[in-house]
PDB file of C-alpha atoms in Angstrom:
ATOM      1  CA  MET V   1     -13.283  18.571 -48.801  1.00 95.00           C
ATOM      2  CA  LYS V   2     -16.248  16.993 -50.586  1.00 98.00           C
ATOM      3  CA  VAL V   3     -19.875  17.046 -49.426  1.00 98.00           C
ATOM      4  CA  PHE V   4     -22.523  14.396 -50.116  1.00 98.00           C
ATOM      5  CA  LEU V   5     -26.137  14.775 -49.023  1.00 98.00           C
ATOM      6  CA  CYS V   6     -28.316  11.815 -48.082  1.00 97.00           C
ATOM      7  CA  PRO V   7     -32.126  11.909 -48.160  1.00 96.00           C
ATOM      8  CA  ASN V   8     -32.590  10.927 -44.502  1.00 97.00           C
ATOM      9  CA  ARG V   9     -30.895   9.700 -41.332  1.00 97.00           C
ATOM     10  CA  GLU V  10     -31.326   6.033 -42.239  1.00 96.00           C
ATOM     11  CA  LYS V  11     -29.599   6.412 -45.611  1.00 96.00           C
ATOM     12  CA  LEU V  12     -26.866   8.452 -43.954  1.00 98.00           C
ATOM     13  CA  ALA V  13     -26.104   5.661 -41.494  1.00 97.00           C
ATOM     14  CA  ALA V  14     -26.236   3.067 -44.265  1.00 97.00           C
ATOM     15  CA  LEU V  15     -23.769   4.957 -46.461  1.00 97.00           C
ATOM     16  CA  THR V  16     -21.389   5.672 -43.587  1.00 98.00           C
ATOM     17  CA  ALA V  17     -21.372   1.990 -42.620  1.00 97.00           C
ATOM     18  CA  ALA V  18     -20.899   0.935 -46.254  1.00 97.00           C
ATOM     19  CA  LEU V  19     -17.829   3.142 -46.571  1.00 97.00           C
ATOM     20  CA  LEU V  20     -16.325   1.758 -43.376  1.00 98.00           C
ATOM     21  CA  ALA V  21     -17.053  -1.789 -44.550  1.00 97.00           C
ATOM     22  CA  ALA V  22     -15.419  -1.045 -47.907  1.00 97.00           C
ATOM     23  CA  GLN V  23     -12.323   0.247 -46.110  1.00 98.00           C
ATOM     24  CA  ILE V  24     -12.075  -2.984 -44.105  1.00 98.00           C
ATOM     25  CA  ARG V  25     -12.563  -5.193 -47.162  1.00 98.00           C
ATOM     26  CA  THR V  26     -10.030  -3.215 -49.209  1.00 98.00           C
ATOM     27  CA  LYS V  27      -7.454  -3.160 -46.408  1.00 98.00           C
ATOM     28  CA  PRO V  28      -8.231  -5.851 -43.808  1.00 98.00           C
ATOM     29  CA  GLU V  29      -5.476  -4.549 -41.491  1.00 98.00           C
ATOM     30  CA  SER V  30      -6.994  -1.059 -41.414  1.00 98.00           C
ATOM     31  CA  VAL V  31      -6.436   1.264 -38.463  1.00 98.00           C
ATOM     32  CA  LEU V  32      -9.839   2.823 -37.797  1.00 99.00           C
ATOM     33  CA  GLY V  33     -10.560   5.971 -35.798  1.00 98.00           C
ATOM     34  CA  LEU V  34     -13.980   5.649 -34.180  1.00 98.00           C
ATOM     35  CA  ALA V  35     -16.485   8.048 -32.645  1.00 98.00           C
ATOM     36  CA  THR V  36     -19.421   7.816 -30.263  1.00 97.00           C
ATOM     37  CA  GLY V  37     -22.810   9.500 -30.063  1.00 91.00           C
ATOM     38  CA  ARG V  38     -26.374   8.911 -31.208  1.00 89.00           C
ATOM     39  CA  THR V  39     -25.551   9.285 -34.892  1.00 90.00           C
ATOM     40  CA  MET V  40     -22.984   6.500 -34.664  1.00 97.00           C
ATOM     41  CA  GLU V  41     -25.284   3.953 -33.025  1.00 97.00           C
ATOM     42  CA  ALA V  42     -27.081   3.249 -36.309  1.00 97.00           C
ATOM     43  CA  VAL V  43     -23.745   3.086 -38.134  1.00 98.00           C
ATOM     44  CA  TYR V  44     -22.389   0.461 -35.745  1.00 98.00           C
ATOM     45  CA  ALA V  45     -25.641  -1.510 -35.873  1.00 98.00           C
ATOM     46  CA  ARG V  46     -25.204  -1.806 -39.648  1.00 97.00           C
ATOM     47  CA  LEU V  47     -21.567  -2.860 -39.285  1.00 98.00           C
ATOM     48  CA  VAL V  48     -22.609  -5.567 -36.828  1.00 98.00           C
ATOM     49  CA  LEU V  49     -25.246  -6.722 -39.313  1.00 97.00           C
ATOM     50  CA  ALA V  50     -22.633  -6.825 -42.080  1.00 97.00           C
ATOM     51  CA  HIS V  51     -20.389  -8.903 -39.821  1.00 98.00           C
ATOM     52  CA  THR V  52     -23.123 -11.438 -39.036  1.00 97.00           C
ATOM     53  CA  THR V  53     -24.741 -11.689 -42.474  1.00 97.00           C
ATOM     54  CA  GLN V  54     -21.954 -10.751 -44.916  1.00 96.00           C
ATOM     55  CA  GLN V  55     -18.880 -12.047 -43.051  1.00 97.00           C
ATOM     56  CA  LEU V  56     -17.358  -8.586 -42.644  1.00 98.00           C
ATOM     57  CA  ASP V  57     -14.078  -9.493 -40.940  1.00 98.00           C
ATOM     58  CA  PHE V  58     -12.637  -7.206 -38.251  1.00 98.00           C
ATOM     59  CA  SER V  59      -9.995  -9.697 -37.099  1.00 98.00           C
ATOM     60  CA  ARG V  60      -7.020  -7.779 -38.519  1.00 98.00           C
ATOM     61  CA  CYS V  61      -8.265  -4.263 -37.727  1.00 98.00           C
ATOM     62  CA  THR V  62      -7.021  -1.923 -35.027  1.00 98.00           C
ATOM     63  CA  THR V  63      -9.266   0.778 -33.568  1.00 98.00           C
ATOM     64  CA  PHE V  64      -8.667   4.048 -31.744  1.00 99.00           C
ATOM     65  CA  ASN V  65     -11.523   6.039 -30.265  1.00 98.00           C
ATOM     66  CA  LEU V  66     -11.537   9.815 -30.198  1.00 98.00           C
ATOM     67  CA  ASP V  67     -12.141  10.424 -26.519  1.00 98.00           C
ATOM     68  CA  GLU V  68     -13.144   9.358 -23.037  1.00 98.00           C
ATOM     69  CA  TYR V  69     -14.395  11.120 -19.918  1.00 98.00           C
ATOM     70  CA  ALA V  70     -11.834  11.792 -17.195  1.00 98.00           C
ATOM     71  CA  GLY V  71     -12.616   9.999 -13.957  1.00 97.00           C
ATOM     72  CA  LEU V  72     -14.798   7.252 -15.429  1.00 97.00           C
ATOM     73  CA  ALA V  73     -13.566   3.675 -15.221  1.00 97.00           C
ATOM     74  CA  PRO V  74     -13.845   1.558 -18.387  1.00 96.00           C
ATOM     75  CA  THR V  75     -16.546  -0.505 -16.663  1.00 96.00           C
ATOM     76  CA  ASP V  76     -18.664   2.549 -15.848  1.00 97.00           C
ATOM     77  CA  PRO V  77     -21.914   2.234 -17.851  1.00 96.00           C
ATOM     78  CA  ARG V  78     -21.607   5.891 -18.896  1.00 97.00           C
ATOM     79  CA  SER V  79     -18.069   5.549 -20.249  1.00 98.00           C
ATOM     80  CA  TYR V  80     -17.226   5.431 -23.931  1.00 98.00           C
ATOM     81  CA  HIS V  81     -15.480   2.111 -23.279  1.00 98.00           C
ATOM     82  CA  THR V  82     -18.868   0.684 -22.336  1.00 98.00           C
ATOM     83  CA  TYR V  83     -20.585   2.420 -25.252  1.00 98.00           C
ATOM     84  CA  MET V  84     -18.196   0.869 -27.769  1.00 98.00           C
ATOM     85  CA  HIS V  85     -18.483  -2.593 -26.262  1.00 98.00           C
ATOM     86  CA  GLN V  86     -22.266  -2.421 -26.250  1.00 98.00           C
ATOM     87  CA  HIS V  87     -22.636  -1.082 -29.785  1.00 98.00           C
ATOM     88  CA  LEU V  88     -19.751  -2.715 -31.652  1.00 98.00           C
ATOM     89  CA  PHE V  89     -16.849  -4.515 -30.008  1.00 98.00           C
ATOM     90  CA  GLN V  90     -18.680  -7.374 -28.319  1.00 98.00           C
ATOM     91  CA  HIS V  91     -20.610  -8.170 -31.502  1.00 98.00           C
ATOM     92  CA  VAL V  92     -17.694  -8.512 -33.954  1.00 98.00           C
ATOM     93  CA  ASN V  93     -14.403 -10.383 -34.067  1.00 98.00           C
ATOM     94  CA  LEU V  94     -12.196  -7.782 -32.399  1.00 98.00           C
ATOM     95  CA  THR V  95     -10.063  -8.699 -29.399  1.00 97.00           C
ATOM     96  CA  ALA V  96      -9.476  -6.338 -26.490  1.00 96.00           C
ATOM     97  CA  GLU V  97      -5.870  -5.906 -27.642  1.00 97.00           C
ATOM     98  CA  GLN V  98      -7.054  -4.508 -30.982  1.00 98.00           C
ATOM     99  CA  THR V  99      -9.247  -1.761 -29.503  1.00 98.00           C
ATOM    100  CA  HIS V 100      -7.972   1.418 -27.865  1.00 98.00           C
ATOM    101  CA  LEU V 101      -9.572   4.276 -25.959  1.00 98.00           C
ATOM    102  CA  PRO V 102      -7.919   6.911 -23.782  1.00 98.00           C
ATOM    103  CA  ASN V 103      -7.634   5.902 -20.135  1.00 98.00           C
ATOM    104  CA  GLY V 104      -9.812   8.334 -18.224  1.00 97.00           C
ATOM    105  CA  MET V 105      -8.520   6.916 -14.946  1.00 98.00           C
ATOM    106  CA  ALA V 106      -4.852   7.650 -15.685  1.00 98.00           C
ATOM    107  CA  GLU V 107      -3.040   9.358 -12.811  1.00 97.00           C
ATOM    108  CA  ASP V 108      -1.320  11.730 -15.242  1.00 98.00           C
ATOM    109  CA  LEU V 109      -3.808  12.726 -17.949  1.00 98.00           C
ATOM    110  CA  SER V 110      -1.270  14.742 -19.926  1.00 98.00           C
ATOM    111  CA  ALA V 111       1.088  11.761 -20.050  1.00 98.00           C
ATOM    112  CA  GLU V 112      -1.855   9.602 -21.132  1.00 98.00           C
ATOM    113  CA  GLY V 113      -2.426  11.911 -24.093  1.00 98.00           C
ATOM    114  CA  VAL V 114       1.223  11.588 -25.128  1.00 98.00           C
ATOM    115  CA  ARG V 115       1.014   7.798 -24.731  1.00 98.00           C
ATOM    116  CA  TYR V 116      -2.142   7.654 -26.854  1.00 98.00           C
ATOM    117  CA  ASP V 117      -0.602   9.602 -29.738  1.00 98.00           C
ATOM    118  CA  ALA V 118       2.428   7.316 -29.581  1.00 98.00           C
ATOM    119  CA  LEU V 119       0.206   4.245 -29.794  1.00 98.00           C
ATOM    120  CA  ILE V 120      -1.462   5.620 -32.917  1.00 98.00           C
ATOM    121  CA  GLN V 121       1.935   6.229 -34.497  1.00 98.00           C
ATOM    122  CA  GLN V 122       3.136   2.747 -33.534  1.00 98.00           C
ATOM    123  CA  ALA V 123       0.083   1.303 -35.274  1.00 98.00           C
ATOM    124  CA  GLY V 124       1.060   3.101 -38.474  1.00 98.00           C
ATOM    125  CA  GLY V 125      -1.391   6.004 -38.211  1.00 98.00           C
ATOM    126  CA  ILE V 126      -5.128   6.055 -38.764  1.00 98.00           C
ATOM    127  CA  ASP V 127      -6.326   4.979 -42.205  1.00 98.00           C
ATOM    128  CA  LEU V 128      -9.925   6.150 -41.826  1.00 98.00           C
ATOM    129  CA  GLN V 129     -11.199   8.469 -39.089  1.00 99.00           C
ATOM    130  CA  LEU V 130     -14.942   8.624 -38.424  1.00 98.00           C
ATOM    131  CA  LEU V 131     -16.166  11.877 -36.895  1.00 98.00           C
ATOM    132  CA  GLY V 132     -19.385  13.348 -35.585  1.00 98.00           C
ATOM    133  CA  LEU V 133     -19.998  17.071 -35.137  1.00 98.00           C
ATOM    134  CA  GLY V 134     -20.670  18.716 -31.796  1.00 96.00           C
ATOM    135  CA  GLU V 135     -23.307  21.430 -31.603  1.00 95.00           C
ATOM    136  CA  ASN V 136     -20.561  23.975 -30.869  1.00 97.00           C
ATOM    137  CA  GLY V 137     -18.495  22.786 -33.841  1.00 98.00           C
ATOM    138  CA  HIS V 138     -16.125  20.468 -32.023  1.00 98.00           C
ATOM    139  CA  ILE V 139     -14.609  17.244 -33.344  1.00 98.00           C
ATOM    140  CA  GLY V 140     -13.541  14.852 -30.653  1.00 98.00           C
ATOM    141  CA  PHE V 141     -13.675  17.022 -27.555  1.00 98.00           C
ATOM    142  CA  ASN V 142     -11.678  19.853 -29.133  1.00 98.00           C
ATOM    143  CA  GLU V 143     -13.794  22.638 -27.717  1.00 98.00           C
ATOM    144  CA  PRO V 144     -13.882  26.259 -28.919  1.00 97.00           C
ATOM    145  CA  LEU V 145     -10.473  27.993 -28.851  1.00 96.00           C
ATOM    146  CA  ALA V 146      -8.545  24.700 -28.852  1.00 97.00           C
ATOM    147  CA  SER V 147      -5.458  24.911 -31.036  1.00 97.00           C
ATOM    148  CA  LEU V 148      -6.008  23.563 -34.526  1.00 97.00           C
ATOM    149  CA  SER V 149      -2.642  21.793 -34.216  1.00 98.00           C
ATOM    150  CA  SER V 150      -3.378  20.287 -30.780  1.00 98.00           C
ATOM    151  CA  ARG V 151      -2.327  16.779 -29.779  1.00 98.00           C
ATOM    152  CA  SER V 152      -4.142  14.218 -27.645  1.00 98.00           C
ATOM    153  CA  ARG V 153      -4.541  15.703 -24.175  1.00 98.00           C
ATOM    154  CA  PRO V 154      -6.907  16.432 -21.263  1.00 98.00           C
ATOM    155  CA  VAL V 155      -9.508  19.145 -21.859  1.00 98.00           C
ATOM    156  CA  VAL V 156     -12.259  20.966 -19.981  1.00 98.00           C
ATOM    157  CA  LEU V 157     -15.658  20.365 -21.564  1.00 98.00           C
ATOM    158  CA  ALA V 158     -17.716  23.381 -22.584  1.00 97.00           C
ATOM    159  CA  PRO V 159     -21.080  23.878 -20.815  1.00 96.00           C
ATOM    160  CA  GLU V 160     -22.984  23.260 -24.067  1.00 95.00           C
ATOM    161  CA  THR V 161     -21.152  19.956 -24.541  1.00 96.00           C
ATOM    162  CA  ARG V 162     -22.086  18.812 -21.056  1.00 97.00           C
ATOM    163  CA  GLN V 163     -25.681  19.795 -21.806  1.00 96.00           C
ATOM    164  CA  GLN V 164     -25.642  17.925 -25.116  1.00 93.00           C
ATOM    165  CA  ASN V 165     -24.228  14.776 -23.485  1.00 94.00           C
ATOM    166  CA  ALA V 166     -26.457  14.783 -20.416  1.00 95.00           C
ATOM    167  CA  GLY V 167     -28.633  11.939 -21.737  1.00 92.00           C
ATOM    168  CA  LEU V 168     -26.387   9.226 -20.294  1.00 90.00           C
ATOM    169  CA  PHE V 169     -26.204  11.076 -16.975  1.00 96.00           C
ATOM    170  CA  ASP V 170     -29.907  11.096 -16.065  1.00 94.00           C
ATOM    171  CA  GLY V 171     -30.407  14.262 -18.068  1.00 95.00           C
ATOM    172  CA  ASN V 172     -28.335  16.303 -15.638  1.00 97.00           C
ATOM    173  CA  PRO V 173     -25.479  18.233 -17.302  1.00 96.00           C
ATOM    174  CA  ASP V 174     -23.892  18.812 -13.888  1.00 97.00           C
ATOM    175  CA  SER V 175     -23.382  15.041 -13.648  1.00 97.00           C
ATOM    176  CA  VAL V 176     -21.368  14.965 -16.878  1.00 97.00           C
ATOM    177  CA  PRO V 177     -17.656  14.945 -15.983  1.00 98.00           C
ATOM    178  CA  PRO V 178     -16.181  18.404 -16.533  1.00 98.00           C
ATOM    179  CA  ARG V 179     -12.979  17.005 -18.043  1.00 98.00           C
ATOM    180  CA  ALA V 180     -12.135  14.481 -20.739  1.00 98.00           C
ATOM    181  CA  LEU V 181      -9.263  13.084 -22.767  1.00 98.00           C
ATOM    182  CA  THR V 182      -9.420  13.652 -26.509  1.00 98.00           C
ATOM    183  CA  MET V 183      -7.435  13.181 -29.665  1.00 98.00           C
ATOM    184  CA  GLY V 184      -6.190  16.606 -30.676  1.00 98.00           C
ATOM    185  CA  THR V 185      -7.318  18.340 -33.835  1.00 98.00           C
ATOM    186  CA  GLY V 186      -3.771  17.976 -35.140  1.00 98.00           C
ATOM    187  CA  THR V 187      -3.861  14.252 -34.366  1.00 98.00           C
ATOM    188  CA  ILE V 188      -7.157  13.892 -36.234  1.00 98.00           C
ATOM    189  CA  LEU V 189      -5.827  15.761 -39.272  1.00 98.00           C
ATOM    190  CA  GLU V 190      -2.994  13.240 -39.594  1.00 98.00           C
ATOM    191  CA  SER V 191      -5.522  10.533 -40.540  1.00 98.00           C
ATOM    192  CA  ARG V 192      -5.189   9.451 -44.151  1.00 98.00           C
ATOM    193  CA  ARG V 193      -8.932   9.724 -44.762  1.00 98.00           C
ATOM    194  CA  ILE V 194     -11.740  11.374 -42.774  1.00 99.00           C
ATOM    195  CA  ILE V 195     -15.512  10.965 -42.871  1.00 98.00           C
ATOM    196  CA  LEU V 196     -17.607  13.537 -40.993  1.00 98.00           C
ATOM    197  CA  THR V 197     -21.172  12.267 -40.530  1.00 98.00           C
ATOM    198  CA  VAL V 198     -23.822  14.811 -39.495  1.00 98.00           C
ATOM    199  CA  SER V 199     -27.563  14.370 -38.957  1.00 98.00           C
ATOM    200  CA  GLY V 200     -30.547  16.310 -37.650  1.00 97.00           C
ATOM    201  CA  THR V 201     -31.815  19.867 -37.525  1.00 97.00           C
ATOM    202  CA  SER V 202     -29.904  20.565 -34.312  1.00 96.00           C
ATOM    203  CA  LYS V 203     -26.676  20.411 -36.349  1.00 97.00           C
ATOM    204  CA  ALA V 204     -27.885  22.524 -39.297  1.00 98.00           C
ATOM    205  CA  ARG V 205     -26.552  25.917 -38.186  1.00 98.00           C
ATOM    206  CA  ILE V 206     -23.210  24.612 -37.018  1.00 98.00           C
ATOM    207  CA  LEU V 207     -22.717  22.552 -40.182  1.00 98.00           C
ATOM    208  CA  GLN V 208     -23.313  25.684 -42.233  1.00 98.00           C
ATOM    209  CA  ALA V 209     -20.758  27.567 -40.138  1.00 98.00           C
ATOM    210  CA  VAL V 210     -18.188  24.789 -40.461  1.00 98.00           C
ATOM    211  CA  LEU V 211     -18.596  24.371 -44.225  1.00 98.00           C
ATOM    212  CA  GLU V 212     -19.240  27.970 -45.281  1.00 97.00           C
ATOM    213  CA  GLY V 213     -17.681  30.101 -42.570  1.00 94.00           C
ATOM    214  CA  PRO V 214     -14.041  30.860 -41.893  1.00 97.00           C
ATOM    215  CA  VAL V 215     -11.568  28.341 -40.535  1.00 98.00           C
ATOM    216  CA  THR V 216     -11.351  29.247 -36.868  1.00 98.00           C
ATOM    217  CA  ALA V 217     -10.304  27.778 -33.535  1.00 97.00           C
ATOM    218  CA  GLN V 218     -13.802  28.694 -32.358  1.00 97.00           C
ATOM    219  CA  LYS V 219     -15.020  25.656 -34.348  1.00 98.00           C
ATOM    220  CA  SER V 220     -12.433  22.900 -34.496  1.00 98.00           C
ATOM    221  CA  ALA V 221     -14.299  21.044 -37.262  1.00 98.00           C
ATOM    222  CA  SER V 222     -13.539  23.924 -39.627  1.00 98.00           C
ATOM    223  CA  ALA V 223      -9.918  22.700 -39.645  1.00 98.00           C
ATOM    224  CA  LEU V 224     -11.102  19.816 -41.835  1.00 98.00           C
ATOM    225  CA  HIS V 225     -10.825  22.251 -44.745  1.00 98.00           C
ATOM    226  CA  PHE V 226      -7.061  21.698 -44.447  1.00 97.00           C
ATOM    227  CA  HIS V 227      -7.404  17.942 -45.037  1.00 98.00           C
ATOM    228  CA  ASN V 228      -7.014  16.722 -48.605  1.00 97.00           C
ATOM    229  CA  ASN V 229      -9.190  13.600 -48.246  1.00 98.00           C
ATOM    230  CA  CYS V 230     -12.203  14.572 -46.150  1.00 98.00           C
ATOM    231  CA  LEU V 231     -15.764  13.564 -47.012  1.00 98.00           C
ATOM    232  CA  VAL V 232     -18.726  15.221 -45.277  1.00 98.00           C
ATOM    233  CA  LEU V 233     -21.939  13.165 -45.220  1.00 98.00           C
ATOM    234  CA  ALA V 234     -25.113  14.921 -44.085  1.00 98.00           C
ATOM    235  CA  ASP V 235     -28.831  14.220 -44.153  1.00 98.00           C
ATOM    236  CA  GLN V 236     -31.302  16.756 -45.491  1.00 97.00           C
ATOM    237  CA  GLU V 237     -32.138  18.075 -42.026  1.00 98.00           C
ATOM    238  CA  ALA V 238     -28.501  18.802 -41.221  1.00 98.00           C
ATOM    239  CA  ALA V 239     -28.063  20.412 -44.645  1.00 98.00           C
ATOM    240  CA  SER V 240     -31.134  22.629 -44.351  1.00 98.00           C
ATOM    241  CA  CYS V 241     -29.196  25.857 -43.643  1.00 98.00           C
ATOM    242  CA  LEU V 242     -26.542  25.507 -46.345  1.00 98.00           C
ATOM    243  CA  THR V 243     -26.476  28.335 -48.855  1.00 97.00           C
ATOM    244  CA  THR V 244     -24.188  26.410 -51.219  1.00 96.00           C
ATOM    245  CA  ARG V 245     -26.726  23.710 -52.095  1.00 95.00           C
ATOM    246  CA  ASN V 246     -26.594  24.432 -55.840  1.00 95.00           C
ATOM    247  CA  ALA V 247     -22.843  23.914 -55.912  1.00 97.00           C
ATOM    248  CA  ILE V 248     -23.103  20.769 -53.760  1.00 97.00           C
ATOM    249  CA  ASP V 249     -25.878  19.286 -55.926  1.00 96.00           C
ATOM    250  CA  HIS V 250     -23.887  20.065 -59.076  1.00 97.00           C
ATOM    251  CA  ALA V 251     -20.783  18.372 -57.663  1.00 97.00           C
ATOM    252  CA  MET V 252     -22.831  15.315 -56.652  1.00 96.00           C
ATOM    253  CA  GLN V 253     -23.911  14.924 -60.276  1.00 94.00           C
ATOM    254  CA  HIS V 254     -20.538  15.450 -61.931  1.00 96.00           C
ATOM    255  CA  ASP V 255     -17.785  14.462 -59.492  1.00 97.00           C
ATOM    256  CA  PRO V 256     -16.915  10.778 -60.144  1.00 96.00           C
ATOM    257  CA  GLU V 257     -16.333  10.001 -56.450  1.00 96.00           C
ATOM    258  CA  LEU V 258     -19.646  11.539 -55.395  1.00 96.00           C
ATOM    259  CA  SER V 259     -21.496   9.926 -58.309  1.00 94.00           C
ATOM    260  CA  ALA V 260     -20.156   6.560 -57.128  1.00 94.00           C
ATOM    261  CA  LEU V 261     -21.547   7.282 -53.670  1.00 96.00           C
ATOM    262  CA  GLN V 262     -24.964   7.898 -55.230  1.00 90.00           C
ATOM    263  CA  THR V 263     -24.755   4.478 -56.898  1.00 89.00           C
ATOM    264  CA  LEU V 264     -23.689   2.897 -53.605  1.00 89.00           C
ATOM    265  CA  LEU V 265     -26.527   4.613 -51.764  1.00 85.00           C
ATOM    266  CA  THR V 266     -29.162   3.144 -54.071  1.00 82.00           C
ATOM    267  CA  ALA V 267     -28.092  -0.312 -52.956  1.00 74.00           C
ATOM    268  CA  TYR V 268     -29.389   0.397 -49.437  1.00 72.00           C
TER     269      TYR V 268
END
């Protein structure tokens, strides 16, 4: 795992988008794992801009999203299907056949999880997985105590997750569906490359716990320590509780990969 700190939220979104764009240009047929949430909105806005002004070509890509609420139809304005169409899919040259999200309306949610993992395997596996970080340390909807080797499956959302996601449900956490479908932590760890993007003071304590604390099923994101090609990008607010700043700053100066990111960042 490597950690790179950005000066602010805007630079964080710019660098995340630049890395995704570089993946697409280097391998036009990339299989991309995508995430939702407020942090990702600025990332997708920059990818759309790159598509319209720099001819970033999505036409050979395949995408798989991390999760979807159980019981919400794809056309529901609160669904992650709708989120992805609004923020990315409808603005770039991706067809419906190239984009995949779990089916929250499936009659058998467990079978849907098995089907989703099979689809990822049939596509050749995920080349680059984009992740956000939940305030309780989850990636995808792998809530505390989920197995670190779990596969795509239905889950019960933790109360703090429903509270965190209440914005799209008129601010009422009780209106957030109690269940969802998610890629498993084990599924996520099979991605060839992972980028975890974290912003804001509300994520500072949990980012510290994930990076500096033990690997534990209580915080599924801590399993990223087992991945050999994981990059954590954080803004200064999210990094404000880290006690390993000296080591991170030193690595940013002397690690060739991180130094290249610094050069890339100055272009934005």
